[in-house]
Coordinates of C-alpha atoms in Angstrom, one line a residue:
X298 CA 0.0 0.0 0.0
X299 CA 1.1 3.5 -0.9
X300 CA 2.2 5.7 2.6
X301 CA 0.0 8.8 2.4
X302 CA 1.9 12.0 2.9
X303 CA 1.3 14.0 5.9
X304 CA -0.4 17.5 5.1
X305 CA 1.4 19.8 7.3
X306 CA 4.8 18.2 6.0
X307 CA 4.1 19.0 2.3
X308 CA 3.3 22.3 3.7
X309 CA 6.6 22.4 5.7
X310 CA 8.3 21.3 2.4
X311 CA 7.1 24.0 0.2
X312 CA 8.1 27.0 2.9
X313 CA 11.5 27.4 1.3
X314 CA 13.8 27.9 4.7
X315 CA 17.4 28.9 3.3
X316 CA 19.8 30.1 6.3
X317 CA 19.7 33.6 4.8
X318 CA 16.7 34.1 4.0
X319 CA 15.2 35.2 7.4
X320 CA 12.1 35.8 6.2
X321 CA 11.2 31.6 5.0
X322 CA 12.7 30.5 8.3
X323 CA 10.9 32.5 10.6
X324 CA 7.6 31.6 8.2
X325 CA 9.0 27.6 9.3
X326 CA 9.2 29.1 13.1
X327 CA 5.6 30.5 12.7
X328 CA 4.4 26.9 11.8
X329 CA 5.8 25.2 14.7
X330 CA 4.0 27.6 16.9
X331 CA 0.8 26.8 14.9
X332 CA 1.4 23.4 15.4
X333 CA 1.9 23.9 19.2
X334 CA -1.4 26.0 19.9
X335 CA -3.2 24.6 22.9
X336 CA -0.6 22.1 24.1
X337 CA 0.9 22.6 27.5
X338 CA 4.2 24.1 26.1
X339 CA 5.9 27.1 27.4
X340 CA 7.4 28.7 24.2
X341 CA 10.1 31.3 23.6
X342 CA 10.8 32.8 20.4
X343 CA 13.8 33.5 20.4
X344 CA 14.6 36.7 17.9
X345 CA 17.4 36.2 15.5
X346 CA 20.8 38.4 15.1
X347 CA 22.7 39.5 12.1
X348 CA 19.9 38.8 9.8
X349 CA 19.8 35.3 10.8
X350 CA 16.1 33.8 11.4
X351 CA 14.7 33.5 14.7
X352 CA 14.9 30.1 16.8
X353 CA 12.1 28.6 19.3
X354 CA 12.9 27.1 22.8
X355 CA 10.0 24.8 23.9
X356 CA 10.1 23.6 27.6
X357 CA 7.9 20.9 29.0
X358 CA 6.9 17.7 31.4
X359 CA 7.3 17.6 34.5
X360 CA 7.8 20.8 36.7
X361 CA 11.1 18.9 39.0
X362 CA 14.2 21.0 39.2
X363 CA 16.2 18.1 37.6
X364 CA 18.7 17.6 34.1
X365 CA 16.4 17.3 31.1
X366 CA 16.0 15.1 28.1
X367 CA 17.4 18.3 25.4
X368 CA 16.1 17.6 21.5
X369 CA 18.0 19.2 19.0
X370 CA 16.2 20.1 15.4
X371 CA 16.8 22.9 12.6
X372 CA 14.4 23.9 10.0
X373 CA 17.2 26.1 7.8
X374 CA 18.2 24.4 4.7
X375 CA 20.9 24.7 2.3
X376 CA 18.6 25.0 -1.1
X377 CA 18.2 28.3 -2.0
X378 CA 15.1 30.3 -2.8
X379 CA 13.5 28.5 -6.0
X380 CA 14.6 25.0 -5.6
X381 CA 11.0 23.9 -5.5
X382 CA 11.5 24.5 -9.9
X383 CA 13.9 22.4 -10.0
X384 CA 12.7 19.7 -7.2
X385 CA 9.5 19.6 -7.1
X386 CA 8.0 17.6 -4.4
X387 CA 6.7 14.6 -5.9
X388 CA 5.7 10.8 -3.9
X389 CA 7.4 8.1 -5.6
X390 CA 5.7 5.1 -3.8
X391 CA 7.9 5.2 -0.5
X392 CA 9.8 8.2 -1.3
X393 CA 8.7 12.0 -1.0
X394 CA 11.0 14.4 -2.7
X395 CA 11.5 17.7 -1.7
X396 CA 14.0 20.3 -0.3
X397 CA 15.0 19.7 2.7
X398 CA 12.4 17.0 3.6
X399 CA 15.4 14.7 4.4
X400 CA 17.7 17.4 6.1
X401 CA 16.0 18.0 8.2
X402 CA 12.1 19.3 8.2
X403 CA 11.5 15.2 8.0
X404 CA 13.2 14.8 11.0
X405 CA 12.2 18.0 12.8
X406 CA 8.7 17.4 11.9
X407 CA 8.6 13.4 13.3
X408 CA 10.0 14.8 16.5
X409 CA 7.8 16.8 17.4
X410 CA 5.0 15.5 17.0
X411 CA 6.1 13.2 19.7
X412 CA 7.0 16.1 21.9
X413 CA 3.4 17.1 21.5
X414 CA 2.6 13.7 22.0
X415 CA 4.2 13.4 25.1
X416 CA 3.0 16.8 26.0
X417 CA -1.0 16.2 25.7
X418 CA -0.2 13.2 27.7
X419 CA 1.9 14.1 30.1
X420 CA 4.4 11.0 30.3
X421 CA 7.4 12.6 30.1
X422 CA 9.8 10.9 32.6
X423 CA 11.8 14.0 33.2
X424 CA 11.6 17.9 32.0
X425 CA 12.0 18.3 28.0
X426 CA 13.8 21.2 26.2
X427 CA 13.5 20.9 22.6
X428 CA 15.2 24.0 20.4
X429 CA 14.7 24.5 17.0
X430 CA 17.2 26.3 15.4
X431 CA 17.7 28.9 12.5
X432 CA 21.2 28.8 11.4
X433 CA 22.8 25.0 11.8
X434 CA 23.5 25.0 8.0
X435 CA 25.9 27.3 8.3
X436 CA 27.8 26.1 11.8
X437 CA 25.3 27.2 14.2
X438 CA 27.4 30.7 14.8
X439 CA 24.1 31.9 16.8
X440 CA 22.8 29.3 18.7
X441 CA 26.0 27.3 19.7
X442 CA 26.2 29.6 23.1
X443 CA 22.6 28.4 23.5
X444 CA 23.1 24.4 22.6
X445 CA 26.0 24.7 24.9
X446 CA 23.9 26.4 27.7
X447 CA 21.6 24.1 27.5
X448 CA 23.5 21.5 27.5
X449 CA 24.9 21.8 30.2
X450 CA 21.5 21.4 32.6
X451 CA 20.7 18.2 30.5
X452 CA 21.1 14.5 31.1
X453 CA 20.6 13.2 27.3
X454 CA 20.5 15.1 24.0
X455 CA 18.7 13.6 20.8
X456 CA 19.2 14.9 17.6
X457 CA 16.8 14.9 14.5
X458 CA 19.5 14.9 12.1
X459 CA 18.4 12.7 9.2
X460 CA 19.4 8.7 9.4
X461 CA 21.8 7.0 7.5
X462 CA 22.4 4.2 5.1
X463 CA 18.7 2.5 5.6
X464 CA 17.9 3.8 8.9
X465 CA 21.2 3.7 11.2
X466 CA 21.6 6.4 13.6
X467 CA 25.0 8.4 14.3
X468 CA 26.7 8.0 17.8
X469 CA 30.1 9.8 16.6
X470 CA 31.1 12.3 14.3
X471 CA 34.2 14.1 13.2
X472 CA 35.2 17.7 14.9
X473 CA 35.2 20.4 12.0
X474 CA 37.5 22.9 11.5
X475 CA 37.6 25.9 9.1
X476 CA 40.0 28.4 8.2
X477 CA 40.6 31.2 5.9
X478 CA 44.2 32.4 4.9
X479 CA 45.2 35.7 2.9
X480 CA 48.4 35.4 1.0
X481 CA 49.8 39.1 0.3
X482 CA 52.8 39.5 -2.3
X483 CA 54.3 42.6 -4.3
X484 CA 52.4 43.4 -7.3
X485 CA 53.8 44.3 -10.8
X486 CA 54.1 44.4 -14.2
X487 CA 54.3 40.9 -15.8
X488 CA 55.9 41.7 -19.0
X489 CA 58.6 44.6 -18.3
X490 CA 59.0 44.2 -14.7
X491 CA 58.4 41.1 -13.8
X492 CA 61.4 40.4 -11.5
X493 CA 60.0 43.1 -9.2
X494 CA 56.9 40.9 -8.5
X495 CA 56.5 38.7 -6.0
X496 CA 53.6 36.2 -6.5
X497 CA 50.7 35.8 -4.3
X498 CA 49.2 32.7 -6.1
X499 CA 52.5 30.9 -6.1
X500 CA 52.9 31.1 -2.7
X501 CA 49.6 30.4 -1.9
X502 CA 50.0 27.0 -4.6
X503 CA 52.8 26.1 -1.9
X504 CA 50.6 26.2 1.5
X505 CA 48.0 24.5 -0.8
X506 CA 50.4 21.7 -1.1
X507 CA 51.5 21.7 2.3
X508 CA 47.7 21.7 3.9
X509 CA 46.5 19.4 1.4
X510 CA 49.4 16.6 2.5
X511 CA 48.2 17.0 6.0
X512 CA 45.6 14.9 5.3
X513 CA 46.1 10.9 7.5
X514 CA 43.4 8.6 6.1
X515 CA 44.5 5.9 8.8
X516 CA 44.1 8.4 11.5
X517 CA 40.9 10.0 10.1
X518 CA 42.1 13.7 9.7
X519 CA 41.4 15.4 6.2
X520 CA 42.3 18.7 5.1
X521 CA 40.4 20.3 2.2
X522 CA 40.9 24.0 0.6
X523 CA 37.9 24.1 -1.4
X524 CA 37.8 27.8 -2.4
X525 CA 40.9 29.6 -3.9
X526 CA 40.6 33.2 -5.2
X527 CA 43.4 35.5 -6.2
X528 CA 44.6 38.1 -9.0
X529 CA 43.4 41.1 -10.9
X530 CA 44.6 41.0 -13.9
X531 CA 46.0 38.3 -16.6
X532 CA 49.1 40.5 -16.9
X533 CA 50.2 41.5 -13.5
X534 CA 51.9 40.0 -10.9
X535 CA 49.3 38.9 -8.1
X536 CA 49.3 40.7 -5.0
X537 CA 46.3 39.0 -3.2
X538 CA 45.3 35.5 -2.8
X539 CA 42.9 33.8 -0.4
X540 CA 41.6 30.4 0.3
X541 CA 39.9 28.4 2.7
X542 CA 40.5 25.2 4.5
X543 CA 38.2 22.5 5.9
X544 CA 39.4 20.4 8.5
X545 CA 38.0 16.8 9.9
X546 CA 39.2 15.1 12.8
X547 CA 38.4 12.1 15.1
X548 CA 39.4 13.1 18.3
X549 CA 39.9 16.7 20.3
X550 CA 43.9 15.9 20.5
X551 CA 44.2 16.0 16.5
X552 CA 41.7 19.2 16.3
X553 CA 44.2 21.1 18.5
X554 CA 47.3 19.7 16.9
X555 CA 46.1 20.1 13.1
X556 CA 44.4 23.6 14.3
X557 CA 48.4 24.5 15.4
X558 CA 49.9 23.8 12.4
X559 CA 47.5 25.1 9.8
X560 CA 47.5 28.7 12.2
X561 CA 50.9 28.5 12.3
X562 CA 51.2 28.5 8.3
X563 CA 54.0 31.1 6.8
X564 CA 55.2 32.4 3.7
X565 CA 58.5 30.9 2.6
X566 CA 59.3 34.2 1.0
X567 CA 60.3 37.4 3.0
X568 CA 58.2 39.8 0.6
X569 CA 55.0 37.8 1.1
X570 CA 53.0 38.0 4.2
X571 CA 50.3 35.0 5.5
X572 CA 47.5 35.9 7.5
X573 CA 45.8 32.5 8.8
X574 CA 42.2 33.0 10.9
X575 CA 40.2 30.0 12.3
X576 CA 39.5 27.4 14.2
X577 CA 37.6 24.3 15.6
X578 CA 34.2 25.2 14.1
X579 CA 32.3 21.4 15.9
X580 CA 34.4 20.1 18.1
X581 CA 34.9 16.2 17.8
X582 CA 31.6 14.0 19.3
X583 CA 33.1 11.3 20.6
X584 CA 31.7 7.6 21.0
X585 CA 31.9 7.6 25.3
X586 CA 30.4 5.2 27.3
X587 CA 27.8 7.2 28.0
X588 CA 26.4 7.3 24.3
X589 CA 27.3 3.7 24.3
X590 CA 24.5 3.1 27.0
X591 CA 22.0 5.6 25.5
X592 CA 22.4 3.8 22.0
X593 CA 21.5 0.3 23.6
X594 CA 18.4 1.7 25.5
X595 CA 17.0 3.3 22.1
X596 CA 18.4 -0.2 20.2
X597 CA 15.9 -1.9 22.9
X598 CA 13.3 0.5 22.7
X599 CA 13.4 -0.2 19.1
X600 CA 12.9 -3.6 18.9
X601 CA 10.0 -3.2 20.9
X602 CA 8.3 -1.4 18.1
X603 CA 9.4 -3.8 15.9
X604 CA 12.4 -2.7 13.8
X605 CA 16.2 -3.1 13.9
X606 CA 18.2 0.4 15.3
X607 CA 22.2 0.3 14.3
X608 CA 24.5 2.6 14.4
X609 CA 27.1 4.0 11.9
X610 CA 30.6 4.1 11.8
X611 CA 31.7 7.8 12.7
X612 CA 30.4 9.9 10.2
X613 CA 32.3 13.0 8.7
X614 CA 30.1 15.7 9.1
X615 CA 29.0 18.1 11.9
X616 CA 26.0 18.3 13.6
X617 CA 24.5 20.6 17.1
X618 CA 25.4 17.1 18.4
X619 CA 28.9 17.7 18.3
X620 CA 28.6 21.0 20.7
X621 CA 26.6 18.7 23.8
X622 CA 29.0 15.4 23.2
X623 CA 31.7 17.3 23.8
X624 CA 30.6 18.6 26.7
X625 CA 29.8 15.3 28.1
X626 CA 26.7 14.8 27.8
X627 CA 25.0 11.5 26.1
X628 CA 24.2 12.1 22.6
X629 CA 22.3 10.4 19.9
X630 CA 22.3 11.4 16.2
X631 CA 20.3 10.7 13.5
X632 CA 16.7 10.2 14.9
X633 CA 15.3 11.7 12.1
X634 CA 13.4 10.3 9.0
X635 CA 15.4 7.9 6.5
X636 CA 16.0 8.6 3.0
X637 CA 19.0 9.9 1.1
X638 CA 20.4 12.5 -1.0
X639 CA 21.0 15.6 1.8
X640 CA 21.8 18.7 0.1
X641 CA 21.4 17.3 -3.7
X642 CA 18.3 17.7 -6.1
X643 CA 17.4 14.3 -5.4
X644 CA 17.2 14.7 -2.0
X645 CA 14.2 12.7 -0.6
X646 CA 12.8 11.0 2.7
X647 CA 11.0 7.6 3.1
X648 CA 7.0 8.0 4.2
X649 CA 7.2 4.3 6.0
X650 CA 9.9 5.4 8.5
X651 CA 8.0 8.6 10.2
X652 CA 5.6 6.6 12.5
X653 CA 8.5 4.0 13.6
X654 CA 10.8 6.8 14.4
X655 CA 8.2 8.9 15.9
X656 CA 7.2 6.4 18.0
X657 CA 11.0 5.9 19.2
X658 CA 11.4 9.3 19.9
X659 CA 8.0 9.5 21.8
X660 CA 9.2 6.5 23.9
X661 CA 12.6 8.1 24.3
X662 CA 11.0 11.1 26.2
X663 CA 9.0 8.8 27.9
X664 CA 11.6 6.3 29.6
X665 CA 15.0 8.4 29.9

């Protein structure tokens, strides 16, 4: 039998959220509220900065002064305005295609309507804080302070990020790192005085080099410069170049070791300067006991339902997870809806895995 497709999700779907576009994510923010009228939430809207959307912070269960269960969701995207033309949303049996229906307005949308759930009933087994954020797309720059607040006053986070490789959740994930370097040389003429030059591009080839070999597959660390820019004109000797630099790591030890190195980048010439700026964007979510015993409680939860939960080896991107593992607090990934093809145009979620994982997350809140 065809899975029907919720109404409020296609509805979620077709607000177009891009980070920067403040106005479709606080239109998304406006929904959840919608969605939450009449149910015993308290709700904060929480106003955005720097022309970032707003965020909400829902608080619920019961009133005990106690750590709570902390749920994690965003509802910015990375498709910008007018990817609807060119993904429409369409049902292909199991599979609804959309923007961002996999990453993560599937997820977000699953979770909480088991917080309402949960909510109406009022079988929460300790307080719930659930934040939905505005700007995780792009690193989280406003509401890390706030994940990490929070954090702190929690016994367990869950995050909605989407599922992976046929439903497995994430219980690790590489720290992320990002720099920017400006390379400044002497500019000139490239035909008559071309010896007076000194190049900002062929300095900036070297660090390439040197940053790029950095990378240690058998320790996990990469290092990717994924942008270069430099020049103004075909016949002139550079005098600028810039480029950036992503960094993944497994553990906090190689973030500050690989951070040292790359700030401590310099020019091999005398008449070129280096200007390196950066740092640990996510820090490294590590696989701790503690998410150990968090991942077999939802792994038995689950097969009460009725369906196998496994988990992934660590995965290489960054998440708001990152922020609350690495402040120790027990931290599962990946409860949102299963699919495939996060930030693509064939990005799309599976209908048969909302109630399952709904139902997972509901019994999360209801037995941590």
């Amino acid at each position: 039998m065809t899975p029907e497709v919720p109404a409020d999700l296609l509805t979620w779907i077709r607000t177009e959220s891009p980070t920067h576009d403040s106005g479709g994510v606080n239109r998304m923010m406006d929904l959840v509220q919608e969605f939450l009228s009449g149910s015993p939430v308290n709700l904060e809207r929480i106003p955005g900065t720097d022309g970032l959307g707003d965020c909400i912070l829902l608080r619920a269960g019961p009133n005990r002064d106690e750590p709570c269960t902390l749920v994690l969701s965003h509802l910015d995207t990375v498709h910008p305005v007018g990817t609807l033309a060119k993904l429409p949303i369409r049902q292909e049996g199991d599979r609804l295609y959309g923007p961002g229906v996999y990453d993560m307005k599937g997820g977000a949308y699953l979770a909480l309507h088991a917080f309402r759930d949960v909510t109406r009933a009022a079988s929460a087994s300790r307080p719930v804080t659930f934040l939905v954020t505005s700007d995780e797309e792009i690193g989280s720059p406003m509401t890390r302070p706030i994940i990490e607040d929070l954090a702190r006053s929690s016994a367990y986070t869950l995050v909605t990020e989407p599922a992976r490789d046929g439903g497995k959740i994430v219980t690790s994930r590489k720290g992320v790192g990002r720099f920017d370097v400006h390379v400044e040389g002497r500019p000139a003429h490239a035909g008559s005085r071309h010896q007076d030059g000194r190049s900002a591009i062929r300095e900036a080839a070297r660090l390439i080099l040197a940053v790029e070999g950095m990378t240690d597959y058998g320790r996990g660390v990469t290092t990717t410069v994924g942008l270069v820019n430099g020049g103004t004109a075909v016949n002139t000797i550079p005098q600028h170049c810039q480029f950036t630099i992503d960094l993944r790591v497994t553990n906090a030890a190689d973030g500050e070791a690989c951070s040292a190195a790359i700030l401590a980048l310099q020019s091999g010439n005398s008449d070129v300067a280096v200007h390196v700026t950066g740092g640990m964007n996510r820090p490294p979510y590590e696989r701790s006991p503690g998410v150990i015993e968090l991942f077999e409680k939802a792994q038995a939860i689950a097969a009460e339902i009725g369906f196998d939960l496994l988990d992934i080896p660590q995965s290489g991107g960054g998440s708001d997870g990152n922020f609350t593992a690495a402040l120790g607090v027990p931290t599962l990934d990946g409860l949102g809806i299963d699919g495939d093809g996060a930030h693509t145009l064939h990005e799309y979620g599976l209908l048969s895995s909302i109630a399952p994982r709904r139902e997972l997350m509901r019994r999360l809140l209801e037995s941590l």
